[in-house]
Amino acid sequence: MSERLLSASICLLLLTSMAPTVAAIGPSDSVIWGVSYDWSHFEGDVENMTGVDTNAVNEDLEDAADYAGFILETDQVVSGGSHFFVESWDDDVVVTIDDANGVSHQVTKRMTELTIRHGLLFDMGFTAAWIDENESIDIWMSASQEIVMVIDAVYTEYVDSDMMVYGGDLEMSGEYGQEADLSFNLQVIAADEVEAPEIDLGYSVSFEIPNLSSEWRVDQPVDYHHHLSEQPVNEESGNENGSEGDSEGGAVGQEYEGGLIRGDYSTITGYSLYLALDGLPAEDFGLNLDAFNVELSDSIPGTGDFREELPVASGAMWDWECPPVGGTEDLNIDGSTVEAQCGIAPPFPAGMAFMMGFSLIPAFDNGFQQLATVIEEQVGAWMEEISEEEGIFVCDDGEEIPAEWENDGWEDCSDGSDENEEQAGGTFTCDNGEVIPASWENDGEEDCSDGSDENDESADAMERFERMAEALMNTNLNKTMEAFGEKLEILVEDNVPSEPVLDIEDSCGIMFWTTEDSRVVGLALLNDEDGDDSMEVLLGPDIVGVAEHGVELNLLYFDGDDAREAKADILGLIDIRDIAPESRHDVEELYDILGDDFLPDLDQTDTDGDGVIDFFDQDDDGDGMFDWEDPDPLSGPVDEIVEDEIDTIPGPTTLAVITMLGAAAILMPRRED
């Protein structure tokens, strides 16, 4: 594969970006499928898959700390939703288009829509407190992250009656944004000294494509749809386009010189960065702490166009099986039976994949090159400011040199003004009135009888730190940490199952497509639940005669009318607060752990008077409905509440199976809401 082709593929994988100016709903007879995930169920799903109770692991940490004689509290909260949908249909109206050579062709349209919504909120808090007589250490840390991605892409493909492709049009919009913040406070009391540094830092980056349009026209028609309509022959074969079959008839693939792509785009690229330091002994070391406190940000709009050759690669594996699923299977979709071929194939047409990749390359390049230039300029100016604060000597002619070069015996300024003989040969007056050569000040020896010539505050600071460290070493701190580690190792053993509930190695993914119209109609993830070499459906459609897996995940699969309805529900979601509502992000326990510094100036309003303020109350007016389902969440309770109307927080559902399985393997301690 060429470097350009590889770049397009990588760019396509990075398609976690894009506002829905092109989002739409297909016809009622379209083929549609997708997956969704509600991240608020992450901890429960980790336990279902691995047998590891992350809440119990958190408790083990706290219990081990209590055993060792110090206080530790920690919690993590994750929420949000991920949604991925592919919808396709045929438009039988005959239209005329010209290929790259200007030749006209009578074709019809095949439409494909890709819709992605992903919003994630993550908060983490940690506090620890240790004390031994007069020495103590207190730690406070808060971290948060927000991620949002929105993608809407509509691909119009032009084909003839033989399913030969003559090109396509792409309309696309979207956005990717990521924001993270960290606050860290430390207080150490030792040897009658107190150090209490505070650090706050954060960043955000965003890339928005309000509009991207591109057009692809072939030099000669390409036949990649036949990879899903015709099973490979049982012998090696090649044609003038270079297609190759597997000797066992299992795989087919081909690369094409696809023709010409051209288009235009608009982008908005932005970033912000802040750093705030307080309580550090910077002055003791001759540093100006204010110079390190910085806030940088910018937003750069951009436009551009592109025109280049578009290579296309396509293929399918027909012999891929996940026993008992393989060959052809019958799927139940909206009460009808659909015969589908099993194997591995792209979820949407090859032309769409490569158009998206090659259209995004110039948009990404343009936006981030401009942003990189701005960041370099702003950060460079900040670094110069810090350098000046740390020590710059300005020569009489305006030239700048390091401050320590002044009066070092060498003329570093062009005009020699850095070698000031009067100052170099000057005197220093001690606090008691004695006069000594200026060069004797801070030379490591006390030349004044009262020692006032050795006034290097950095040396005093280092001595203070050494005294504090020595005082801590003489406490039970080391013994406490050893006891904590030993106890934690024992406690955690009870929460790690000898065998995982769901063995990832016994899983298998497979795609389904219809051969008569070369269209992917779904996917499935299967897992061997009982080790009998026969897999059950963990995620996917209703496959006739194949059992469902016993492990239930909040990763939901949709097809048919269910998918159509689920897609309609998310089309209007653009902002992170729409995709991942704060009302579902329960940080009450974090607030209890971290206190007012975590949520300063928190509104204490309690509308229904139930003792839980509205910020933490999932039913502010006490009417029996979750606020995110209530059209008027502050209206007050109704006269009658239907019993058992709600029993659990509904989950919107996940973007991709691999994402979910990979995240579960991390086994990070999270609190189940």
XYZ file of C-alpha atoms in Angstrom:
673
model
C 0.000 0.000 0.000
C 1.341 3.435 -0.897
C 2.284 5.993 1.759
C -0.561 8.214 0.596
C -3.029 5.366 0.888
C -1.736 4.559 4.354
C -2.085 8.205 5.388
C -5.693 8.208 4.241
C -6.416 5.055 6.192
C -4.878 6.497 9.362
C -6.800 9.727 8.886
C -10.000 7.742 8.558
C -9.283 5.982 11.843
C -8.874 9.409 13.439
C -12.391 10.370 12.374
C -13.274 11.130 15.942
C -14.195 14.594 14.886
C -17.076 16.532 13.257
C -21.691 19.636 13.662
C -24.469 18.007 11.890
C -25.205 20.250 8.947
C -25.687 17.184 6.767
C -27.479 14.841 9.180
C -30.704 13.366 7.880
C -33.211 10.520 8.213
C -33.361 7.902 5.477
C -36.518 6.337 4.024
C -38.556 3.804 5.990
C -37.235 0.905 3.902
C -33.546 1.745 4.371
C -31.042 -0.738 5.765
C -29.850 0.572 9.115
C -27.912 -0.820 12.069
C -25.784 0.504 14.879
C -24.519 0.197 18.437
C -24.804 2.449 21.485
C -23.361 2.503 24.973
C -24.176 4.294 28.218
C -20.879 4.905 30.023
C -22.581 5.311 33.395
C -22.827 1.494 33.419
C -19.114 1.036 32.814
C -18.272 -0.290 36.276
C -21.101 -2.799 36.243
C -20.100 -4.036 32.802
C -16.489 -4.426 33.901
C -17.708 -6.637 36.736
C -19.986 -8.608 34.383
C -17.107 -9.243 31.993
C -14.220 -9.788 34.392
C -15.728 -10.566 37.772
C -13.799 -7.645 39.275
C -15.907 -5.345 41.441
C -14.251 -1.955 41.026
C -16.212 -0.539 43.954
C -14.773 -3.267 46.162
C -11.276 -2.429 44.908
C -11.835 1.179 45.961
C -12.939 -0.028 49.370
C -9.818 -2.180 49.598
C -7.656 0.902 49.083
C -9.423 2.753 51.855
C -9.445 -0.255 54.204
C -5.721 -0.847 53.651
C -5.031 2.805 54.466
C -7.159 2.592 57.601
C -5.242 -0.521 58.680
C -1.925 1.261 58.117
C -3.028 4.256 60.168
C -3.853 7.016 57.691
C -6.919 8.298 55.855
C -7.419 7.717 52.143
C -10.557 8.427 50.131
C -10.910 8.133 46.374
C -13.636 7.946 43.783
C -14.017 8.055 40.029
C -17.122 8.850 38.017
C -17.623 8.282 34.305
C -20.751 8.960 32.272
C -21.864 9.801 28.773
C -22.953 8.019 25.655
C -21.439 6.626 22.457
C -23.503 5.957 19.343
C -22.556 4.615 15.909
C -25.079 4.133 13.067
C -24.815 3.219 9.386
C -27.876 3.687 7.162
C -28.080 2.974 3.429
C -30.656 2.828 0.653
C -31.047 3.013 -3.132
C -32.406 5.937 -5.110
C -33.687 4.464 -8.381
C -33.993 7.808 -10.188
C -31.699 7.730 -13.228
C -29.244 10.637 -13.451
C -26.428 11.536 -15.830
C -22.874 12.221 -14.633
C -19.562 12.705 -16.402
C -16.563 10.607 -15.450
C -13.028 11.981 -15.057
C -12.590 11.859 -18.838
C -15.757 13.858 -19.531
C -17.750 10.834 -20.761
C -21.419 10.821 -19.726
C -23.059 7.824 -18.040
C -26.609 6.948 -17.021
C -26.500 5.890 -13.359
C -28.564 5.619 -10.193
C -27.664 6.630 -6.639
C -26.725 4.494 -3.655
C -26.950 6.514 -0.442
C -25.021 5.860 2.767
C -25.118 7.869 5.992
C -22.628 7.575 8.833
C -23.730 9.053 12.173
C -21.480 9.139 15.238
C -22.117 10.809 18.585
C -19.701 10.381 21.469
C -19.655 12.355 24.699
C -17.702 11.363 27.793
C -17.427 13.001 31.222
C -14.811 11.777 33.674
C -14.050 13.025 37.178
C -11.643 11.657 39.733
C -10.845 12.701 43.273
C -8.254 11.663 45.819
C -7.487 12.767 49.353
C -5.023 11.364 51.860
C -4.036 12.458 55.356
C -1.197 11.078 57.480
C 0.053 12.361 60.832
C 2.677 11.264 63.349
C 2.906 13.602 66.345
C 4.166 16.932 64.930
C 4.723 15.780 61.333
C 1.916 15.388 58.803
C 1.201 15.090 55.079
C -2.108 16.046 53.445
C -2.836 15.474 49.745
C -5.807 16.759 47.735
C -6.193 16.019 44.043
C -8.986 16.497 41.523
C -8.883 15.606 37.827
C -11.509 15.839 35.104
C -11.791 15.219 31.389
C -14.408 15.849 28.726
C -14.396 14.392 25.217
C -16.914 15.046 22.477
C -17.053 13.919 18.872
C -19.783 14.428 16.333
C -19.679 13.057 12.793
C -22.300 13.335 10.080
C -21.389 12.089 6.630
C -23.670 11.550 3.622
C -22.194 9.626 0.705
C -23.888 9.491 -2.685
C -22.479 6.774 -4.932
C -23.211 6.498 -8.652
C -23.630 2.980 -10.048
C -25.001 1.395 -13.203
C -27.272 -1.620 -13.500
C -24.247 -3.938 -13.155
C -23.188 -2.324 -9.858
C -20.145 -0.723 -11.454
C -19.122 2.470 -9.640
C -18.552 5.738 -11.546
C -17.822 8.000 -8.572
C -19.415 9.614 -5.572
C -20.202 12.824 -3.708
C -19.511 13.393 -0.012
C -21.049 15.940 2.342
C -19.579 15.934 5.799
C -19.497 17.960 9.001
C -18.327 17.351 12.518
C -16.371 18.292 15.586
C -13.847 16.843 17.991
C -13.051 18.407 21.342
C -11.081 17.374 24.394
C -10.648 19.233 27.670
C -8.781 18.201 30.811
C -8.083 19.830 34.176
C -5.943 18.874 37.159
C -5.718 20.464 40.592
C -3.195 19.267 43.163
C -2.637 20.558 46.690
C 0.013 19.249 49.068
C 0.707 20.292 52.645
C 3.757 18.961 54.464
C 4.462 19.868 58.089
C 7.820 18.700 59.399
C 10.597 20.085 61.620
C 8.305 23.006 62.542
C 8.234 24.041 58.856
C 5.247 24.150 56.518
C 5.261 23.758 52.746
C 1.939 23.907 50.897
C 2.321 24.016 47.102
C -0.749 24.222 44.856
C -0.792 23.386 41.177
C -3.640 23.946 38.730
C -3.245 23.126 35.065
C -5.461 22.330 32.137
C -5.774 22.292 28.397
C -8.355 22.017 25.661
C -8.123 21.329 21.961
C -10.889 21.409 19.379
C -11.212 20.776 15.686
C -14.446 21.622 13.902
C -15.417 21.119 10.282
C -18.565 23.187 9.687
C -18.638 21.941 6.118
C -16.685 19.611 3.863
C -17.761 18.740 0.324
C -15.928 16.568 -2.172
C -16.566 14.975 -5.546
C -14.997 11.797 -6.917
C -15.102 10.731 -10.559
C -13.414 7.620 -11.962
C -11.222 7.219 -15.030
C -12.903 3.866 -15.602
C -15.677 2.138 -13.650
C -14.634 0.077 -10.626
C -16.258 -3.122 -9.449
C -15.638 -3.312 -5.696
C -19.313 -4.050 -4.952
C -18.768 -7.445 -6.570
C -16.546 -8.386 -3.633
C -19.758 -8.786 -1.618
C -21.862 -10.321 -4.387
C -19.574 -12.985 -5.836
C -17.747 -15.570 -3.749
C -14.076 -16.001 -4.732
C -13.297 -18.935 -7.016
C -11.243 -21.904 -5.818
C -8.161 -20.982 -7.809
C -5.860 -18.023 -8.131
C -7.191 -15.599 -10.640
C -6.169 -12.186 -11.806
C -7.779 -9.708 -14.126
C -6.720 -6.474 -15.652
C -7.574 -4.626 -12.452
C -5.373 -6.917 -10.393
C -7.993 -8.726 -8.296
C -6.833 -11.867 -6.571
C -8.744 -14.817 -5.213
C -7.730 -17.121 -2.371
C -6.809 -20.701 -3.213
C -9.562 -21.831 -0.842
C -12.041 -19.297 -2.122
C -12.110 -17.398 1.166
C -10.917 -13.867 0.430
C -11.010 -11.343 -2.365
C -9.372 -7.920 -2.562
C -8.312 -5.292 -5.039
C -6.674 -1.885 -5.319
C -7.866 0.596 -7.918
C -6.551 3.788 -9.414
C -9.843 5.335 -8.531
C -9.768 8.594 -10.487
C -9.943 12.215 -9.377
C -11.214 13.716 -6.109
C -11.698 17.427 -5.546
C -13.454 19.450 -2.922
C -13.408 22.288 -0.413
C -13.748 22.688 3.332
C -13.965 25.118 6.224
C -12.400 24.494 9.621
C -12.188 26.063 13.061
C -9.224 24.927 15.150
C -8.709 26.071 18.715
C -6.789 25.433 21.890
C -6.329 26.748 25.403
C -3.679 26.155 28.047
C -3.366 27.401 31.582
C -0.926 26.874 34.434
C -1.227 28.323 37.923
C 1.345 27.759 40.658
C 1.058 28.929 44.242
C 2.764 28.165 47.520
C 6.052 27.120 45.931
C 9.280 28.527 47.459
C 10.241 30.057 44.130
C 11.620 33.289 45.569
C 14.074 31.294 47.672
C 15.647 30.154 44.424
C 15.538 33.523 42.722
C 12.513 32.721 40.562
C 9.493 34.902 39.929
C 6.521 32.578 40.362
C 4.180 34.948 38.535
C 6.120 34.331 35.339
C 5.062 30.682 35.419
C 1.358 31.471 35.751
C 0.007 31.597 32.232
C -3.206 31.448 30.204
C -2.917 30.926 26.453
C -5.719 30.385 23.940
C -6.657 30.987 20.341
C -9.162 29.956 17.690
C -8.254 29.945 14.016
C -10.817 29.673 11.204
C -9.630 28.301 7.893
C -10.811 27.388 4.421
C -9.261 25.505 1.551
C -9.741 23.262 -1.437
C -7.997 20.202 -2.828
C -7.679 18.185 -6.018
C -5.767 14.927 -6.420
C -5.847 11.319 -7.545
C -7.882 8.974 -5.322
C -6.695 5.373 -4.903
C -9.290 2.928 -3.594
C -8.843 -0.508 -2.033
C -11.567 -2.997 -1.222
C -12.007 -6.604 -0.205
C -13.913 -9.184 1.817
C -13.292 -12.466 3.627
C -16.012 -15.010 2.877
C -14.630 -17.899 4.891
C -14.459 -16.094 8.240
C -16.576 -17.979 10.756
C -17.490 -17.784 14.443
C -18.924 -21.282 15.009
C -21.802 -21.919 14.932
C -22.174 -18.722 12.878
C -20.743 -18.961 9.366
C -21.576 -19.272 5.693
C -25.051 -17.808 5.336
C -27.343 -17.060 8.253
C -30.934 -15.907 8.631
C -31.404 -12.667 10.589
C -34.686 -11.498 12.102
C -35.101 -7.796 11.320
C -38.450 -6.098 11.972
C -40.216 -9.457 11.914
C -38.804 -10.451 8.547
C -36.121 -12.997 7.742
C -33.067 -11.671 5.922
C -30.556 -14.114 4.464
C -27.057 -12.728 5.000
C -23.560 -13.796 4.081
C -21.106 -14.009 6.985
C -17.494 -12.831 6.899
C -15.379 -9.729 7.242
C -16.054 -6.599 5.168
C -16.002 -2.792 5.621
C -19.173 -1.468 7.311
C -19.746 1.021 4.474
C -18.660 1.266 0.809
C -14.946 1.476 0.041
C -15.467 4.664 -1.952
C -16.958 6.396 1.081
C -14.104 5.314 3.353
C -11.402 6.626 1.028
C -13.267 9.808 0.147
C -13.579 10.608 3.852
C -9.923 9.882 4.486
C -8.542 11.846 1.543
C -10.937 14.748 2.116
C -9.937 15.052 5.765
C -6.185 15.002 5.165
C -5.994 18.567 3.764
C -8.553 19.845 6.290
C -6.546 18.421 9.204
C -3.247 19.610 7.733
C -4.520 23.132 7.185
C -6.152 23.517 10.594
C -3.374 22.064 12.696
C -0.534 23.694 10.783
C -2.086 27.074 11.488
C -2.723 26.142 15.103
C 0.842 24.865 15.540
C 2.185 28.178 14.284
C 0.051 30.127 16.739
C 0.975 27.861 19.672
C 4.668 28.123 18.816
C 4.474 31.909 18.785
C 2.510 32.157 22.035
C 4.536 29.587 23.946
C 7.759 31.106 22.596
C 6.770 34.531 23.888
C 5.936 33.018 27.269
C 9.287 31.222 27.457
C 11.099 34.453 26.640
C 9.235 36.139 29.468
C 10.287 33.377 31.867
C 13.896 33.634 30.670
C 13.901 37.339 31.326
C 12.571 36.773 34.820
C 15.171 34.088 35.432
C 18.031 36.380 34.442
C 18.770 38.375 31.311
C 21.414 41.090 31.161
C 20.644 43.837 28.667
C 23.770 45.386 27.152
C 23.980 49.119 26.609
C 23.430 48.562 22.884
C 20.262 46.475 23.540
C 21.853 43.072 23.058
C 20.726 40.394 25.568
C 22.932 37.812 27.274
C 22.483 35.467 30.268
C 22.694 37.409 33.513
C 25.445 35.157 34.895
C 27.764 36.300 32.090
C 27.933 39.787 33.604
C 31.357 40.519 35.133
C 32.657 37.004 34.492
C 35.911 38.296 33.004
C 34.814 37.985 29.367
C 33.242 40.663 27.243
C 30.084 38.980 25.937
C 28.269 42.148 24.879
C 29.513 43.556 21.584
C 30.096 46.885 23.316
C 31.710 45.247 26.361
C 29.148 46.753 28.690
C 28.672 43.430 30.538
C 32.076 43.829 32.167
C 31.387 46.618 34.632
C 34.731 47.148 36.400
C 33.269 49.488 38.973
C 30.692 46.923 40.040
C 33.121 44.039 39.707
C 35.570 45.763 42.012
C 32.884 47.101 44.341
C 32.349 46.452 47.993
C 29.745 44.748 50.159
C 28.646 46.276 53.467
C 27.869 43.761 56.171
C 24.860 44.182 58.450
C 27.240 45.194 61.297
C 28.908 47.862 59.128
C 31.981 45.919 58.070
C 33.034 46.342 54.408
C 34.339 43.482 52.306
C 34.975 42.995 48.538
C 31.726 42.492 46.668
C 33.022 39.275 45.152
C 33.132 37.719 48.623
C 29.358 37.843 48.956
C 27.790 34.375 48.778
C 31.115 32.676 48.008
C 30.462 29.905 50.515
C 32.556 31.404 53.330
C 31.413 33.815 56.039
C 33.654 36.867 55.615
C 31.537 39.236 57.695
C 31.916 38.544 61.393
C 28.092 38.381 61.642
C 27.869 36.080 58.594
C 25.590 38.483 56.720
C 27.606 38.159 53.495
C 26.308 34.619 53.045
C 22.709 35.531 52.287
C 21.888 33.067 49.542
C 18.252 32.226 50.271
C 18.388 29.140 48.069
C 20.931 27.596 50.423
C 18.658 28.356 53.362
C 15.766 26.774 51.485
C 17.739 23.631 50.771
C 18.725 23.367 54.412
C 15.068 23.746 55.374
C 14.025 20.963 53.002
C 16.766 18.724 54.327
C 15.568 19.281 57.898
C 11.986 18.476 56.873
C 13.070 15.316 55.052
C 15.109 14.180 58.016
C 12.174 14.797 60.349
C 9.904 12.700 58.113
C 12.449 9.901 57.989
C 12.365 9.767 61.780
C 8.594 9.159 61.808
C 6.538 6.032 61.117
C 5.893 7.122 57.495
C 7.984 4.375 55.924
C 6.460 1.709 58.173
C 2.987 3.028 57.372
C 3.513 2.717 53.610
C 4.886 -0.819 53.962
C 1.864 -1.852 56.027
C -0.454 -0.263 53.479
C 1.104 -2.178 50.565
C 1.085 -5.508 52.371
C -2.528 -5.176 53.499
C -3.708 -4.013 50.080
C -2.130 -7.034 48.407
C -4.082 -9.323 50.722
C -7.396 -7.485 50.306
C -7.231 -7.265 46.518
C -6.733 -11.016 46.168
C -10.377 -11.564 47.161
C -11.565 -9.337 44.284
C -9.553 -10.933 41.485
C -11.282 -14.081 40.170
C -9.105 -17.040 39.304
C -10.757 -17.091 35.870
C -12.465 -14.211 34.101
C -16.236 -14.379 33.733
C -15.874 -13.617 30.044
C -12.636 -14.682 28.361
C -11.839 -12.152 25.636
C -9.658 -14.714 23.862
C -12.767 -16.819 23.269
C -14.512 -13.990 21.394
C -15.065 -13.542 17.679
C -16.415 -10.685 15.551
C -18.221 -11.117 12.252
C -20.041 -8.989 9.644
C -23.218 -9.731 7.677
C -24.056 -8.577 4.159
C -26.614 -9.282 1.446
C -25.193 -10.573 -1.831
C -28.005 -9.332 -4.090
C -27.239 -5.668 -3.372
C -23.732 -5.874 -1.819
C -24.779 -4.091 1.347
C -23.597 -4.684 4.927
C -26.627 -5.204 7.160
C -24.998 -5.671 10.572
C -22.283 -7.131 12.755
C -22.044 -9.461 15.725
C -19.683 -10.125 18.587
C -19.794 -13.703 19.833
C -18.210 -15.409 22.807
C -17.879 -19.014 23.926
C -19.694 -18.825 27.248
C -19.315 -22.422 28.447
C -16.126 -23.540 26.676
C -17.876 -26.000 24.341
C -16.368 -24.444 21.183
C -19.792 -23.094 20.255
C -20.287 -19.372 20.597
C -23.255 -17.325 21.736
C -24.271 -13.829 20.610
C -22.882 -11.218 22.988
C -23.750 -8.295 20.714
C -25.580 -8.326 17.420
C -28.811 -9.102 15.596
C -31.280 -11.908 16.230
C -29.649 -14.831 14.382
C -32.064 -17.695 13.769
C -31.029 -20.770 15.741
C -28.133 -19.108 17.614
C -28.385 -18.562 21.374
C -27.742 -15.291 23.158
C -24.885 -14.968 25.642
C -25.614 -15.168 29.358
C -23.529 -12.091 30.214
C -25.588 -8.949 29.774
C -23.787 -5.750 28.836
C -25.179 -2.268 28.436
C -23.733 -2.273 24.951
C -26.850 -2.261 22.789
C -27.284 -3.340 19.191
C -29.991 -1.888 16.958
C -31.316 -2.727 13.532
C -34.450 -1.965 11.533
C -37.056 0.292 13.109
C -35.313 0.179 16.496
C -32.134 1.564 14.923
C -34.125 4.150 12.979
C -35.708 5.389 16.212
C -32.417 5.357 18.125
C -30.688 7.347 15.379
C -33.487 9.916 15.330
C -33.039 10.396 19.085
C -29.363 11.370 18.757
C -29.330 13.414 15.531
C -29.959 16.686 17.347
C -27.259 16.049 19.946
C -24.205 18.186 19.232
C -22.910 19.710 22.447
C -21.091 17.655 25.073
C -23.782 18.595 27.591
C -26.438 17.118 25.289
C -24.629 13.860 24.599
C -23.359 13.505 28.178
C -25.779 15.434 30.455
C -24.402 16.604 33.785
C -27.659 15.493 35.398
C -26.537 11.895 34.840
C -23.003 12.570 36.051
C -23.348 11.879 39.757
C -20.414 13.520 41.552
C -22.040 13.735 44.972
C -19.577 11.305 46.541
C -16.665 13.224 45.022
C -18.076 16.388 46.566
C -18.260 14.636 49.937
C -14.608 13.603 49.561
C -13.119 16.803 48.149
C -15.331 19.426 49.779
C -16.142 22.931 48.599
C -12.903 23.268 46.655
C -14.220 20.670 44.199
C -17.421 22.593 43.419
C -17.002 26.117 44.781
C -20.083 28.325 45.047
C -22.395 25.333 44.600
C -26.074 26.319 44.467
C -27.733 24.848 47.574
C -31.314 25.031 46.225
C -33.464 22.026 47.183
C -36.719 22.385 45.226
C -38.561 19.335 46.575
C -37.193 19.679 50.110
C -35.965 16.106 50.267
C -32.605 17.021 51.747
C -30.730 16.581 48.459
C -29.842 19.797 46.636
C -30.971 20.056 43.020
C -27.422 19.712 41.708
C -27.247 16.153 43.058
C -30.972 15.332 42.890
C -31.950 13.264 39.858
C -35.597 14.201 40.486
C -35.566 17.862 41.519
C -39.334 18.293 41.824
C -40.120 14.871 43.334
C -42.633 13.933 40.637
C -41.186 10.453 40.091
C -39.473 11.257 36.788
C -35.772 11.623 36.132
C -34.943 15.240 35.337
C -33.583 14.334 31.887
C -36.946 12.695 31.063
C -39.046 15.437 32.676
C -40.173 18.256 30.331
C -40.541 20.525 33.379
C -38.125 19.227 36.057
C -38.977 22.017 38.533
C -42.783 21.912 38.292
C -43.402 20.012 41.515
C -44.832 16.537 42.199
C -47.986 15.340 40.465
C -51.002 14.005 42.344
C -50.443 10.418 41.330
C -47.198 8.624 40.702
C -47.312 5.351 38.862
C -45.642 2.722 41.017
C -42.491 1.153 39.667
C -42.427 3.733 36.885
C -38.658 3.821 37.126
C -36.414 1.134 38.427
C -33.038 1.962 36.929
C -31.294 4.727 35.096
C -31.919 4.119 31.393
C -28.805 3.725 29.329
C -28.331 5.224 25.886
C -25.676 2.567 25.047
C -21.511 2.206 22.747
C -19.666 3.289 19.753
C -17.563 0.226 19.068
C -17.112 -3.244 20.487
C -13.330 -3.020 20.544
C -13.480 0.246 22.518
C -15.647 -1.362 25.182
C -13.577 -4.516 25.514
C -10.315 -2.601 25.606
C -11.601 -0.221 28.247
C -12.843 -3.086 30.383
C -9.401 -4.668 30.357
C -7.923 -1.609 32.053
C -9.786 -2.509 35.269
C -9.496 0.995 36.644
C -11.365 1.457 39.949
C -14.613 3.234 39.210
C -17.682 3.821 41.393
C -20.910 2.401 40.100
C -23.607 5.048 40.118
